mmCIF file with all atom_site columns, C-alpha atoms in Angstrom:
data_model
loop_
_atom_site.group_PDB
_atom_site.id
_atom_site.type_symbol
_atom_site.label_atom_id
_atom_site.label_alt_id
_atom_site.label_comp_id
_atom_site.label_asym_id
_atom_site.label_entity_id
_atom_site.label_seq_id
_atom_site.pdbx_PDB_ins_code
_atom_site.Cartn_x
_atom_site.Cartn_y
_atom_site.Cartn_z
_atom_site.occupancy
_atom_site.B_iso_or_equiv
_atom_site.pdbx_formal_charge
_atom_site.auth_seq_id
_atom_site.auth_comp_id
_atom_site.auth_asym_id
_atom_site.auth_atom_id
_atom_site.pdbx_PDB_model_num
ATOM 1   C CA . MET K 1 1   ? -51.462 34.227  9.803   1.00 0.00 ? 1   MET K CA 1
ATOM 2   C CA . SER K 1 2   ? -52.357 33.330  13.414  1.00 0.00 ? 2   SER K CA 1
ATOM 3   C CA . ILE K 1 3   ? -49.860 33.457  16.258  1.00 0.00 ? 3   ILE K CA 1
ATOM 4   C CA . ARG K 1 4   ? -49.873 29.644  16.434  1.00 0.00 ? 4   ARG K CA 1
ATOM 5   C CA . GLY K 1 5   ? -49.297 29.366  12.683  1.00 0.00 ? 5   GLY K CA 1
ATOM 6   C CA . ASN K 1 6   ? -46.461 31.876  12.861  1.00 0.00 ? 6   ASN K CA 1
ATOM 7   C CA . LEU K 1 7   ? -44.834 29.870  15.674  1.00 0.00 ? 7   LEU K CA 1
ATOM 8   C CA . TYR K 1 8   ? -44.999 26.634  13.681  1.00 0.00 ? 8   TYR K CA 1
ATOM 9   C CA . TYR K 1 9   ? -43.482 28.412  10.696  1.00 0.00 ? 9   TYR K CA 1
ATOM 10  C CA . ARG K 1 10  ? -40.545 29.653  12.777  1.00 0.00 ? 10  ARG K CA 1
ATOM 11  C CA . ILE K 1 11  ? -39.933 26.189  14.245  1.00 0.00 ? 11  ILE K CA 1
ATOM 12  C CA . ILE K 1 12  ? -39.845 24.566  10.778  1.00 0.00 ? 12  ILE K CA 1
ATOM 13  C CA . VAL K 1 13  ? -37.547 27.222  9.331   1.00 0.00 ? 13  VAL K CA 1
ATOM 14  C CA . GLY K 1 14  ? -35.282 27.074  12.375  1.00 0.00 ? 14  GLY K CA 1
ATOM 15  C CA . GLY K 1 15  ? -35.064 23.281  12.138  1.00 0.00 ? 15  GLY K CA 1
ATOM 16  C CA . LEU K 1 16  ? -34.130 23.414  8.470   1.00 0.00 ? 16  LEU K CA 1
ATOM 17  C CA . PHE K 1 17  ? -31.450 26.016  9.226   1.00 0.00 ? 17  PHE K CA 1
ATOM 18  C CA . LEU K 1 18  ? -29.912 23.904  12.010  1.00 0.00 ? 18  LEU K CA 1
ATOM 19  C CA . SER K 1 19  ? -29.891 20.787  9.813   1.00 0.00 ? 19  SER K CA 1
ATOM 20  C CA . LEU K 1 20  ? -27.835 22.690  7.249   1.00 0.00 ? 20  LEU K CA 1
ATOM 21  C CA . VAL K 1 21  ? -25.300 24.385  9.520   1.00 0.00 ? 21  VAL K CA 1
ATOM 22  C CA . ILE K 1 22  ? -24.710 21.823  12.279  1.00 0.00 ? 22  ILE K CA 1
ATOM 23  C CA . PRO K 1 23  ? -22.114 19.143  11.305  1.00 0.00 ? 23  PRO K CA 1
ATOM 24  C CA . GLY K 1 24  ? -23.379 15.583  11.346  1.00 0.00 ? 24  GLY K CA 1
ATOM 25  C CA . ARG K 1 25  ? -26.946 16.585  10.453  1.00 0.00 ? 25  ARG K CA 1
ATOM 26  C CA . ALA K 1 26  ? -28.847 15.931  7.231   1.00 0.00 ? 26  ALA K CA 1
ATOM 27  C CA . GLY K 1 27  ? -26.452 13.227  6.002   1.00 0.00 ? 27  GLY K CA 1
ATOM 28  C CA . VAL K 1 28  ? -23.287 15.315  6.395   1.00 0.00 ? 28  VAL K CA 1
ATOM 29  C CA . ALA K 1 29  ? -20.528 12.844  7.334   1.00 0.00 ? 29  ALA K CA 1
ATOM 30  C CA . ASP K 1 30  ? -18.209 13.622  10.230  1.00 0.00 ? 30  ASP K CA 1
ATOM 31  C CA . ILE K 1 31  ? -14.594 12.804  9.289   1.00 0.00 ? 31  ILE K CA 1
ATOM 32  C CA . PRO K 1 32  ? -13.051 13.256  12.787  1.00 0.00 ? 32  PRO K CA 1
ATOM 33  C CA . GLU K 1 33  ? -15.754 11.041  14.271  1.00 0.00 ? 33  GLU K CA 1
ATOM 34  C CA . GLY K 1 34  ? -15.118 8.509   11.501  1.00 0.00 ? 34  GLY K CA 1
ATOM 35  C CA . LYS K 1 35  ? -11.415 8.491   12.347  1.00 0.00 ? 35  LYS K CA 1
ATOM 36  C CA . LYS K 1 36  ? -12.246 7.930   16.009  1.00 0.00 ? 36  LYS K CA 1
ATOM 37  C CA . VAL K 1 37  ? -14.526 4.973   15.269  1.00 0.00 ? 37  VAL K CA 1
ATOM 38  C CA . PHE K 1 38  ? -12.064 3.557   12.712  1.00 0.00 ? 38  PHE K CA 1
ATOM 39  C CA . SER K 1 39  ? -9.226  3.682   15.271  1.00 0.00 ? 39  SER K CA 1
ATOM 40  C CA . GLY K 1 40  ? -11.347 1.944   17.897  1.00 0.00 ? 40  GLY K CA 1
ATOM 41  C CA . ARG K 1 41  ? -13.074 -0.658  15.731  1.00 0.00 ? 41  ARG K CA 1
ATOM 42  C CA . CYS K 1 42  ? -11.157 -1.205  12.494  1.00 0.00 ? 42  CYS K CA 1
ATOM 43  C CA . ALA K 1 43  ? -7.463  -0.324  12.856  1.00 0.00 ? 43  ALA K CA 1
ATOM 44  C CA . SER K 1 44  ? -6.478  -3.619  14.510  1.00 0.00 ? 44  SER K CA 1
ATOM 45  C CA . CYS K 1 45  ? -7.294  -5.492  11.284  1.00 0.00 ? 45  CYS K CA 1
ATOM 46  C CA . HIS K 1 46  ? -7.381  -2.812  8.586   1.00 0.00 ? 46  HIS K CA 1
ATOM 47  C CA . SER K 1 47  ? -5.179  -0.053  7.255   1.00 0.00 ? 47  SER K CA 1
ATOM 48  C CA . VAL K 1 48  ? -5.977  2.480   4.558   1.00 0.00 ? 48  VAL K CA 1
ATOM 49  C CA . THR K 1 49  ? -2.647  1.902   2.818   1.00 0.00 ? 49  THR K CA 1
ATOM 50  C CA . LYS K 1 50  ? -1.804  -1.803  3.151   1.00 0.00 ? 50  LYS K CA 1
ATOM 51  C CA . ASP K 1 51  ? -3.251  -5.263  3.705   1.00 0.00 ? 51  ASP K CA 1
ATOM 52  C CA . LEU K 1 52  ? -3.209  -6.496  7.296   1.00 0.00 ? 52  LEU K CA 1
ATOM 53  C CA . THR K 1 53  ? -5.520  -9.176  8.649   1.00 0.00 ? 53  THR K CA 1
ATOM 54  C CA . GLY K 1 54  ? -8.064  -7.671  6.289   1.00 0.00 ? 54  GLY K CA 1
ATOM 55  C CA . PRO K 1 55  ? -7.708  -5.753  3.025   1.00 0.00 ? 55  PRO K CA 1
ATOM 56  C CA . ALA K 1 56  ? -6.367  -2.225  2.621   1.00 0.00 ? 56  ALA K CA 1
ATOM 57  C CA . LEU K 1 57  ? -9.318  0.151   2.533   1.00 0.00 ? 57  LEU K CA 1
ATOM 58  C CA . LYS K 1 58  ? -7.967  2.840   0.227   1.00 0.00 ? 58  LYS K CA 1
ATOM 59  C CA . ASN K 1 59  ? -10.698 3.756   -2.290  1.00 0.00 ? 59  ASN K CA 1
ATOM 60  C CA . VAL K 1 60  ? -12.978 1.043   -0.902  1.00 0.00 ? 60  VAL K CA 1
ATOM 61  C CA . ASP K 1 61  ? -15.942 3.211   -1.909  1.00 0.00 ? 61  ASP K CA 1
ATOM 62  C CA . GLN K 1 62  ? -14.861 2.790   -5.545  1.00 0.00 ? 62  GLN K CA 1
ATOM 63  C CA . ARG K 1 63  ? -14.907 -1.008  -5.268  1.00 0.00 ? 63  ARG K CA 1
ATOM 64  C CA . HIS K 1 64  ? -18.180 -1.449  -3.390  1.00 0.00 ? 64  HIS K CA 1
ATOM 65  C CA . THR K 1 65  ? -21.393 0.489   -2.944  1.00 0.00 ? 65  THR K CA 1
ATOM 66  C CA . GLU K 1 66  ? -22.159 2.184   0.352   1.00 0.00 ? 66  GLU K CA 1
ATOM 67  C CA . GLU K 1 67  ? -25.121 -0.144  0.859   1.00 0.00 ? 67  GLU K CA 1
ATOM 68  C CA . TRP K 1 68  ? -22.870 -3.208  0.347   1.00 0.00 ? 68  TRP K CA 1
ATOM 69  C CA . ILE K 1 69  ? -20.271 -1.886  2.814   1.00 0.00 ? 69  ILE K CA 1
ATOM 70  C CA . ILE K 1 70  ? -22.905 -1.204  5.467   1.00 0.00 ? 70  ILE K CA 1
ATOM 71  C CA . ARG K 1 71  ? -24.306 -4.738  5.106   1.00 0.00 ? 71  ARG K CA 1
ATOM 72  C CA . PHE K 1 72  ? -20.809 -6.253  5.234   1.00 0.00 ? 72  PHE K CA 1
ATOM 73  C CA . VAL K 1 73  ? -19.821 -4.301  8.370   1.00 0.00 ? 73  VAL K CA 1
ATOM 74  C CA . HIS K 1 74  ? -23.062 -5.251  10.106  1.00 0.00 ? 74  HIS K CA 1
ATOM 75  C CA . GLY K 1 75  ? -22.697 -8.951  9.267   1.00 0.00 ? 75  GLY K CA 1
ATOM 76  C CA . SER K 1 76  ? -19.928 -10.091 6.943   1.00 0.00 ? 76  SER K CA 1
ATOM 77  C CA . GLN K 1 77  ? -20.726 -13.792 7.253   1.00 0.00 ? 77  GLN K CA 1
ATOM 78  C CA . SER K 1 78  ? -24.336 -13.197 6.272   1.00 0.00 ? 78  SER K CA 1
ATOM 79  C CA . VAL K 1 79  ? -23.183 -11.482 3.082   1.00 0.00 ? 79  VAL K CA 1
ATOM 80  C CA . ILE K 1 80  ? -20.662 -14.259 2.367   1.00 0.00 ? 80  ILE K CA 1
ATOM 81  C CA . LYS K 1 81  ? -23.212 -17.032 2.974   1.00 0.00 ? 81  LYS K CA 1
ATOM 82  C CA . SER K 1 82  ? -25.626 -15.284 0.614   1.00 0.00 ? 82  SER K CA 1
ATOM 83  C CA . GLY K 1 83  ? -23.172 -16.129 -2.176  1.00 0.00 ? 83  GLY K CA 1
ATOM 84  C CA . ASP K 1 84  ? -22.144 -12.554 -2.875  1.00 0.00 ? 84  ASP K CA 1
ATOM 85  C CA . ALA K 1 85  ? -19.173 -12.932 -5.267  1.00 0.00 ? 85  ALA K CA 1
ATOM 86  C CA . ALA K 1 86  ? -17.160 -9.973  -3.942  1.00 0.00 ? 86  ALA K CA 1
ATOM 87  C CA . ALA K 1 87  ? -17.628 -11.053 -0.320  1.00 0.00 ? 87  ALA K CA 1
ATOM 88  C CA . VAL K 1 88  ? -16.675 -14.674 -1.054  1.00 0.00 ? 88  VAL K CA 1
ATOM 89  C CA . GLN K 1 89  ? -13.569 -13.540 -2.954  1.00 0.00 ? 89  GLN K CA 1
ATOM 90  C CA . LEU K 1 90  ? -12.415 -11.400 -0.018  1.00 0.00 ? 90  LEU K CA 1
ATOM 91  C CA . PHE K 1 91  ? -13.068 -14.246 2.415   1.00 0.00 ? 91  PHE K CA 1
ATOM 92  C CA . GLU K 1 92  ? -10.982 -16.652 0.326   1.00 0.00 ? 92  GLU K CA 1
ATOM 93  C CA . LYS K 1 93  ? -8.177  -14.147 -0.299  1.00 0.00 ? 93  LYS K CA 1
ATOM 94  C CA . PHE K 1 94  ? -7.682  -13.459 3.404   1.00 0.00 ? 94  PHE K CA 1
ATOM 95  C CA . ASN K 1 95  ? -7.520  -17.107 4.492   1.00 0.00 ? 95  ASN K CA 1
ATOM 96  C CA . LYS K 1 96  ? -11.176 -17.303 5.500   1.00 0.00 ? 96  LYS K CA 1
ATOM 97  C CA . THR K 1 97  ? -10.541 -15.014 8.463   1.00 0.00 ? 97  THR K CA 1
ATOM 98  C CA . ILE K 1 98  ? -13.922 -14.124 9.947   1.00 0.00 ? 98  ILE K CA 1
ATOM 99  C CA . MET K 1 99  ? -14.518 -10.398 10.344  1.00 0.00 ? 99  MET K CA 1
ATOM 100 C CA . PRO K 1 100 ? -16.412 -9.591  13.574  1.00 0.00 ? 100 PRO K CA 1
ATOM 101 C CA . ASP K 1 101 ? -19.947 -8.294  13.097  1.00 0.00 ? 101 ASP K CA 1
ATOM 102 C CA . HIS K 1 102 ? -20.657 -4.725  14.175  1.00 0.00 ? 102 HIS K CA 1
ATOM 103 C CA . PRO K 1 103 ? -24.465 -4.551  14.364  1.00 0.00 ? 103 PRO K CA 1
ATOM 104 C CA . ASP K 1 104 ? -24.269 -1.781  16.968  1.00 0.00 ? 104 ASP K CA 1
ATOM 105 C CA . LEU K 1 105 ? -22.686 0.644   14.480  1.00 0.00 ? 105 LEU K CA 1
ATOM 106 C CA . SER K 1 106 ? -25.342 2.856   12.975  1.00 0.00 ? 106 SER K CA 1
ATOM 107 C CA . THR K 1 107 ? -25.527 3.733   9.297   1.00 0.00 ? 107 THR K CA 1
ATOM 108 C CA . ALA K 1 108 ? -24.237 7.195   10.243  1.00 0.00 ? 108 ALA K CA 1
ATOM 109 C CA . ASP K 1 109 ? -21.251 5.638   12.071  1.00 0.00 ? 109 ASP K CA 1
ATOM 110 C CA . ILE K 1 110 ? -20.287 3.635   8.985   1.00 0.00 ? 110 ILE K CA 1
ATOM 111 C CA . GLN K 1 111 ? -20.806 6.653   6.723   1.00 0.00 ? 111 GLN K CA 1
ATOM 112 C CA . ASN K 1 112 ? -18.446 8.602   8.993   1.00 0.00 ? 112 ASN K CA 1
ATOM 113 C CA . ILE K 1 113 ? -15.852 5.822   8.713   1.00 0.00 ? 113 ILE K CA 1
ATOM 114 C CA . LEU K 1 114 ? -16.223 5.880   4.930   1.00 0.00 ? 114 LEU K CA 1
ATOM 115 C CA . ALA K 1 115 ? -15.815 9.653   4.902   1.00 0.00 ? 115 ALA K CA 1
ATOM 116 C CA . TYR K 1 116 ? -12.550 9.272   6.850   1.00 0.00 ? 116 TYR K CA 1
ATOM 117 C CA . ILE K 1 117 ? -11.292 6.582   4.453   1.00 0.00 ? 117 ILE K CA 1
ATOM 118 C CA . LYS K 1 118 ? -12.221 8.718   1.422   1.00 0.00 ? 118 LYS K CA 1
ATOM 119 C CA . ASP K 1 119 ? -10.385 11.682  2.958   1.00 0.00 ? 119 ASP K CA 1
ATOM 120 C CA . GLU K 1 120 ? -7.255  9.604   3.620   1.00 0.00 ? 120 GLU K CA 1
ATOM 121 C CA . SER K 1 121 ? -7.427  8.107   0.112   1.00 0.00 ? 121 SER K CA 1
ATOM 122 C CA . ALA K 1 122 ? -7.607  11.590  -1.416  1.00 0.00 ? 122 ALA K CA 1
ATOM 123 C CA . LYS K 1 123 ? -4.593  12.713  0.643   1.00 0.00 ? 123 LYS K CA 1
ATOM 124 C CA . LEU K 1 124 ? -2.593  9.724   -0.590  1.00 0.00 ? 124 LEU K CA 1
ATOM 125 C CA . ALA K 1 125 ? -3.585  10.408  -4.194  1.00 0.00 ? 125 ALA K CA 1
ATOM 126 C CA . ASN K 1 126 ? -2.474  14.041  -3.931  1.00 0.00 ? 126 ASN K CA 1
ATOM 127 C CA . ALA K 1 127 ? 0.732   13.389  -1.984  1.00 0.00 ? 127 ALA K CA 1
ATOM 128 C CA . PRO K 1 128 ? 3.975   14.107  -3.907  1.00 0.00 ? 128 PRO K CA 1
ATOM 129 C CA . VAL K 1 129 ? 5.924   11.024  -4.924  1.00 0.00 ? 129 VAL K CA 1
ATOM 130 C CA . ASN K 1 130 ? 9.428   10.854  -3.462  1.00 0.00 ? 130 ASN K CA 1
ATOM 131 C CA . HIS K 1 131 ? 11.579  8.743   -5.770  1.00 0.00 ? 131 HIS K CA 1
ATOM 132 C CA . ASN K 1 132 ? 14.736  9.262   -3.722  1.00 0.00 ? 132 ASN K CA 1
ATOM 133 C CA . VAL K 1 133 ? 13.870  7.128   -0.704  1.00 0.00 ? 133 VAL K CA 1
ATOM 134 C CA . PRO K 1 134 ? 15.639  4.182   0.963   1.00 0.00 ? 134 PRO K CA 1
ATOM 135 C CA . GLY K 1 135 ? 15.232  1.133   -1.250  1.00 0.00 ? 135 GLY K CA 1
ATOM 136 C CA . ASN K 1 136 ? 14.669  3.319   -4.289  1.00 0.00 ? 136 ASN K CA 1
ATOM 137 C CA . PRO K 1 137 ? 17.891  5.362   -4.673  1.00 0.00 ? 137 PRO K CA 1
ATOM 138 C CA . LYS K 1 138 ? 18.137  8.075   -7.287  1.00 0.00 ? 138 LYS K CA 1
ATOM 139 C CA . PRO K 1 139 ? 19.296  6.641   -10.646 1.00 0.00 ? 139 PRO K CA 1
ATOM 140 C CA . TYR K 1 140 ? 22.594  7.682   -12.169 1.00 0.00 ? 140 TYR K CA 1
ATOM 141 C CA . THR K 1 141 ? 21.892  10.351  -14.785 1.00 0.00 ? 141 THR K CA 1
ATOM 142 C CA . GLY K 1 142 ? 25.358  11.040  -16.145 1.00 0.00 ? 142 GLY K CA 1
ATOM 143 C CA . LYS K 1 143 ? 27.011  9.706   -19.274 1.00 0.00 ? 143 LYS K CA 1
ATOM 144 C CA . SER K 1 144 ? 26.379  6.001   -19.755 1.00 0.00 ? 144 SER K CA 1
ATOM 145 C CA . SER K 1 145 ? 29.195  3.563   -20.505 1.00 0.00 ? 145 SER K CA 1
ATOM 146 C CA . VAL K 1 146 ? 29.987  -0.131  -20.310 1.00 0.00 ? 146 VAL K CA 1
ATOM 147 C CA . LEU K 1 147 ? 31.867  0.553   -17.058 1.00 0.00 ? 147 LEU K CA 1
ATOM 148 C CA . HIS K 1 148 ? 28.766  2.096   -15.487 1.00 0.00 ? 148 HIS K CA 1
ATOM 149 C CA . GLN K 1 149 ? 26.693  -0.855  -16.602 1.00 0.00 ? 149 GLN K CA 1
ATOM 150 C CA . ILE K 1 150 ? 29.150  -3.267  -14.977 1.00 0.00 ? 150 ILE K CA 1
ATOM 151 C CA . VAL K 1 151 ? 29.461  -1.285  -11.737 1.00 0.00 ? 151 VAL K CA 1
ATOM 152 C CA . TYR K 1 152 ? 25.714  -0.781  -11.363 1.00 0.00 ? 152 TYR K CA 1
ATOM 153 C CA . LEU K 1 153 ? 24.778  -4.216  -12.800 1.00 0.00 ? 153 LEU K CA 1
ATOM 154 C CA . ASP K 1 154 ? 22.102  -2.498  -14.855 1.00 0.00 ? 154 ASP K CA 1
ATOM 155 C CA . ILE K 1 155 ? 22.201  -3.120  -18.594 1.00 0.00 ? 155 ILE K CA 1
ATOM 156 C CA . ALA K 1 156 ? 18.815  -1.415  -18.940 1.00 0.00 ? 156 ALA K CA 1
ATOM 157 C CA . GLY K 1 157 ? 20.501  1.919   -18.325 1.00 0.00 ? 157 GLY K CA 1
ATOM 158 C CA . GLU K 1 158 ? 18.965  3.301   -15.135 1.00 0.00 ? 158 GLU K CA 1
ATOM 159 C CA . HIS K 1 159 ? 22.221  2.619   -13.274 1.00 0.00 ? 159 HIS K CA 1
ATOM 160 C CA . ARG K 1 160 ? 20.943  2.463   -9.717  1.00 0.00 ? 160 ARG K CA 1
ATOM 161 C CA . PRO K 1 161 ? 23.499  1.873   -6.915  1.00 0.00 ? 161 PRO K CA 1
ATOM 162 C CA . LEU K 1 162 ? 23.853  -1.731  -5.800  1.00 0.00 ? 162 LEU K CA 1
ATOM 163 C CA . ASP K 1 163 ? 21.400  -2.842  -3.150  1.00 0.00 ? 163 ASP K CA 1
ATOM 164 C CA . ILE K 1 164 ? 23.629  -4.848  -0.827  1.00 0.00 ? 164 ILE K CA 1
ATOM 165 C CA . SER K 1 165 ? 20.612  -5.936  1.202   1.00 0.00 ? 165 SER K CA 1
ATOM 166 C CA . ASN K 1 166 ? 19.494  -8.035  -1.772  1.00 0.00 ? 166 ASN K CA 1
ATOM 167 C CA . PRO K 1 167 ? 20.857  -11.605 -1.345  1.00 0.00 ? 167 PRO K CA 1
ATOM 168 C CA . LEU K 1 168 ? 21.001  -12.097 -5.125  1.00 0.00 ? 168 LEU K CA 1
ATOM 169 C CA . ILE K 1 169 ? 23.387  -9.145  -5.390  1.00 0.00 ? 169 ILE K CA 1
ATOM 170 C CA . ILE K 1 170 ? 25.615  -10.641 -2.653  1.00 0.00 ? 170 ILE K CA 1
ATOM 171 C CA . ILE K 1 171 ? 25.624  -14.015 -4.432  1.00 0.00 ? 171 ILE K CA 1
ATOM 172 C CA . ALA K 1 172 ? 26.440  -12.364 -7.772  1.00 0.00 ? 172 ALA K CA 1
ATOM 173 C CA . LEU K 1 173 ? 29.304  -10.355 -6.268  1.00 0.00 ? 173 LEU K CA 1
ATOM 174 C CA . GLY K 1 174 ? 30.640  -13.415 -4.440  1.00 0.00 ? 174 GLY K CA 1
ATOM 175 C CA . GLY K 1 175 ? 30.507  -15.453 -7.631  1.00 0.00 ? 175 GLY K CA 1
ATOM 176 C CA . ALA K 1 176 ? 32.294  -12.713 -9.568  1.00 0.00 ? 176 ALA K CA 1
ATOM 177 C CA . ILE K 1 177 ? 35.068  -12.536 -6.950  1.00 0.00 ? 177 ILE K CA 1
ATOM 178 C CA . ILE K 1 178 ? 35.517  -16.341 -6.975  1.00 0.00 ? 178 ILE K CA 1
ATOM 179 C CA . ILE K 1 179 ? 35.712  -16.382 -10.782 1.00 0.00 ? 179 ILE K CA 1
ATOM 180 C CA . LEU K 1 180 ? 38.259  -13.554 -10.704 1.00 0.00 ? 180 LEU K CA 1
ATOM 181 C CA . VAL K 1 181 ? 40.414  -15.348 -8.133  1.00 0.00 ? 181 VAL K CA 1
ATOM 182 C CA . LEU K 1 182 ? 40.285  -18.640 -10.065 1.00 0.00 ? 182 LEU K CA 1
ATOM 183 C CA . THR K 1 183 ? 41.169  -16.811 -13.272 1.00 0.00 ? 183 THR K CA 1
ATOM 184 C CA . LEU K 1 184 ? 44.216  -15.206 -11.617 1.00 0.00 ? 184 LEU K CA 1
ATOM 185 C CA . VAL K 1 185 ? 45.305  -18.572 -10.184 1.00 0.00 ? 185 VAL K CA 1
ATOM 186 C CA . MET K 1 186 ? 45.018  -20.161 -13.644 1.00 0.00 ? 186 MET K CA 1
ATOM 187 C CA . VAL K 1 187 ? 47.028  -17.346 -15.229 1.00 0.00 ? 187 VAL K CA 1
ATOM 188 C CA . VAL K 1 188 ? 49.786  -17.763 -12.644 1.00 0.00 ? 188 VAL K CA 1
ATOM 189 C CA . ARG K 1 189 ? 49.897  -21.540 -13.122 1.00 0.00 ? 189 ARG K CA 1
ATOM 190 C CA . VAL K 1 190 ? 49.939  -21.253 -16.911 1.00 0.00 ? 190 VAL K CA 1
ATOM 191 C CA . ASN K 1 191 ? 52.810  -18.764 -16.679 1.00 0.00 ? 191 ASN K CA 1
ATOM 192 C CA . ASP K 1 192 ? 54.695  -21.065 -14.291 1.00 0.00 ? 192 ASP K CA 1
ATOM 193 C CA . PHE K 1 193 ? 54.157  -24.031 -16.613 1.00 0.00 ? 193 PHE K CA 1
ATOM 194 C CA . ALA K 1 194 ? 55.320  -22.007 -19.610 1.00 0.00 ? 194 ALA K CA 1
ATOM 195 C CA . GLU K 1 195 ? 58.404  -20.874 -17.721 1.00 0.00 ? 195 GLU K CA 1
ATOM 196 C CA . LYS K 1 196 ? 59.254  -24.463 -16.706 1.00 0.00 ? 196 LYS K CA 1
ATOM 197 C CA . GLN K 1 197 ? 58.837  -25.671 -20.278 1.00 0.00 ? 197 GLN K CA 1
ATOM 198 C CA . LYS K 1 198 ? 61.049  -22.860 -21.491 1.00 0.00 ? 198 LYS K CA 1
ATOM 199 C CA . ASN K 1 199 ? 63.768  -23.718 -18.957 1.00 0.00 ? 199 ASN K CA 1
ATOM 200 C CA . ARG K 1 200 ? 63.476  -27.407 -19.790 1.00 0.00 ? 200 ARG K CA 1
ATOM 201 C CA . TYR K 1 201 ? 64.201  -26.984 -23.457 1.00 0.00 ? 201 TYR K CA 1
ATOM 202 C CA . SER K 1 202 ? 66.672  -24.147 -23.201 1.00 0.00 ? 202 SER K CA 1
#
């Protein structure tokens, strides 16, 4: 092999090596870069976990193809006007809010964003579920009885503590107190009437 041929060989091998070991090369997505772009471009209207101005993006890669997502990010209205069913449905669901076009984002930029979303989605899927959180108090697990069902207002048997922030609970408790007071008043009046009748005929 000539010196020139040997040099070309080394350049090709070296290039292949760098494409494999350097992050961001050869289609390897960059999650930190994706997070950075997401925070700057997407976070004002999108969250991974919940709907905002636009839909929650958790597992978005399972609902749409990468090619579809890239087209939608580059020009959402073009995809909608093409009659794409998924795009039209999203547009209708979110009150026909127009998503800004991002034609300056490269395919690699969008792939990085997707990699970040996939990573966050996986973290959420693997996160332990905490059942004992505010708004979801730990159910009573002791011996069940009619008294527990009355106190916890839970005939189904989970017996969760009353949620006093729920207006229906407040209305139910208020109604129960009013009924109790009226019942006591009626009992007292009936007893008074019975006593008067007794005195009248004695």
